[in-house]
Short mmCIF file of C-alpha atoms in Angstrom, two decimals:
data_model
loop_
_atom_site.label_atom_id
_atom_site.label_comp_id
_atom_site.label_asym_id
_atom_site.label_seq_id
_atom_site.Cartn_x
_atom_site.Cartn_y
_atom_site.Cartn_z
CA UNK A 1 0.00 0.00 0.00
CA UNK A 2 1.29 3.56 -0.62
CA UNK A 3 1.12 4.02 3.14
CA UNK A 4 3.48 1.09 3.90
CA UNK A 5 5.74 2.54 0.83
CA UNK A 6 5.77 5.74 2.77
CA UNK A 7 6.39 4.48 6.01
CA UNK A 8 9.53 2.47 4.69
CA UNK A 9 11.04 5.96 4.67
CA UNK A 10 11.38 5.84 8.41
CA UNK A 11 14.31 5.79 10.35
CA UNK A 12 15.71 5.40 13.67
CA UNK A 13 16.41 9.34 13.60
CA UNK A 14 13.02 9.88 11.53
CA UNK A 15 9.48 8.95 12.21
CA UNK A 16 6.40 8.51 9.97
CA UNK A 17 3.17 9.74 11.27
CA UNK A 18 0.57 10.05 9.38
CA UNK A 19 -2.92 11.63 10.25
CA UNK A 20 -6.72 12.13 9.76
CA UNK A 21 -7.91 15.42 10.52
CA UNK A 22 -11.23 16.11 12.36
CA UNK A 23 -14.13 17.69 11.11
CA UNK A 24 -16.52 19.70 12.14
CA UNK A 25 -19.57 17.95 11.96
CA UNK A 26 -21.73 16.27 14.04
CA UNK A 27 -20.91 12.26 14.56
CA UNK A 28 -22.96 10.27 11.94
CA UNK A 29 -22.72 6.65 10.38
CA UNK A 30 -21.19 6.32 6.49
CA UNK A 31 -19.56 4.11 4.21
CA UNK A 32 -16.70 6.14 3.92
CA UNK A 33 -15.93 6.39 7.86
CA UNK A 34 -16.42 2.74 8.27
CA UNK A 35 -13.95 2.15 5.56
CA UNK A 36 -11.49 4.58 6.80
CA UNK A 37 -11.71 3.33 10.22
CA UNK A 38 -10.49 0.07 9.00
CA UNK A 39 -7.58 1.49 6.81
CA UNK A 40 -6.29 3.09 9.90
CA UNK A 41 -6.83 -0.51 12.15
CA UNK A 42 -4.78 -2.41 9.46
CA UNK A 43 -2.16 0.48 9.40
CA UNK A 44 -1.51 0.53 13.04
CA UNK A 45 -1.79 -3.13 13.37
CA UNK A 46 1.45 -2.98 11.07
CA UNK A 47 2.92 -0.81 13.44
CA UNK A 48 2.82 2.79 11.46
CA UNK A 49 1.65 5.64 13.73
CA UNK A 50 -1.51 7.01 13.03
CA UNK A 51 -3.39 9.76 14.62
CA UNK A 52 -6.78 9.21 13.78
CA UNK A 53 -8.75 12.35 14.65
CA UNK A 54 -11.52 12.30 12.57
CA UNK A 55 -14.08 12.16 16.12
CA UNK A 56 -11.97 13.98 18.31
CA UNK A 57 -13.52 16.20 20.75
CA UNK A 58 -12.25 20.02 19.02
CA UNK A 59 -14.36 22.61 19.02
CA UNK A 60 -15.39 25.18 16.32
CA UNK A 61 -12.12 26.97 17.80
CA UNK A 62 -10.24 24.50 15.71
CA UNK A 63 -11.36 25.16 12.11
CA UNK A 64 -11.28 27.56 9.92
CA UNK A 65 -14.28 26.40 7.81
CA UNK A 66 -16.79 23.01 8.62
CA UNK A 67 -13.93 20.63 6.84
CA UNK A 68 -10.49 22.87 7.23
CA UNK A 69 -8.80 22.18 10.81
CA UNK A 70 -6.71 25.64 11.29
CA UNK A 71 -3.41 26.34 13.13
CA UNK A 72 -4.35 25.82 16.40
CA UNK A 73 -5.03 22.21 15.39
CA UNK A 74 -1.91 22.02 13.51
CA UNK A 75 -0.19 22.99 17.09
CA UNK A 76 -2.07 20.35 18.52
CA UNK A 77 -0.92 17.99 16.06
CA UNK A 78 2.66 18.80 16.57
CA UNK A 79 2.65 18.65 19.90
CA UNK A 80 1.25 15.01 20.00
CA UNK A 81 3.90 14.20 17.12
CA UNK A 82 6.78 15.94 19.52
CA UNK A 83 5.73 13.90 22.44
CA UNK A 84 6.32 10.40 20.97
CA UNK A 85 9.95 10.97 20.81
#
C-alpha cells in the first residue's frame, strides 16, 4: 500500500506519522468512515503511527471552515507528534 511505501522511509532518527484530521460535523454513520476506520486498524496493526482524529472532541475553535482544521489544530498535532519521541 502507498502508506506502507511511505512508512519504509522511516528511520531510527526519523518517524512517519501520518494523520486524519477532524471535522466539524456532528458524529454520523457512512460508508466512507467505516472504511477509513479500518484502513487506519490495518495500518496501526502494522505498526505505522496514526493519529486518527476524525471524532476527536475540538471545538469550532479549531477550524477555519466546517472541513479545514486551522493552526491551532496544527499545534495540537505537533505537539502530540513531539511527544512520541
Amino acid at each position: 500500500s502507498m502508506m506502507k511505501e511511505i512508512d519504509a522511509h522511516a528511520t531510527a532518527d526519523r518517524q512517519v506519522v501520518f494523520f486524519s484530521h477532524p471535522l466539524y460535523e456532528t458524529a454520523h454513520a457512512s460508508a466512507s468512515f467505516d472504511t477509513m476506520t479500518k484502513i487506519i486498524a490495518a495500518a496501526q496493526k502494522q505498526g505505522m503511527i496514526v493519529f486518527d482524529d476524525r471524532r476527536g472532541s475540538y471545538d469550532h475553535t479549531y477550524y477555519i471552515n466546517s472541513t479545514h482544521p486551522n493552526g491551532k489544530y496544527f499545534s495540537e498535532l505537533v505537539r502530540k507528534t513531539t511527544a512520541l519521541r
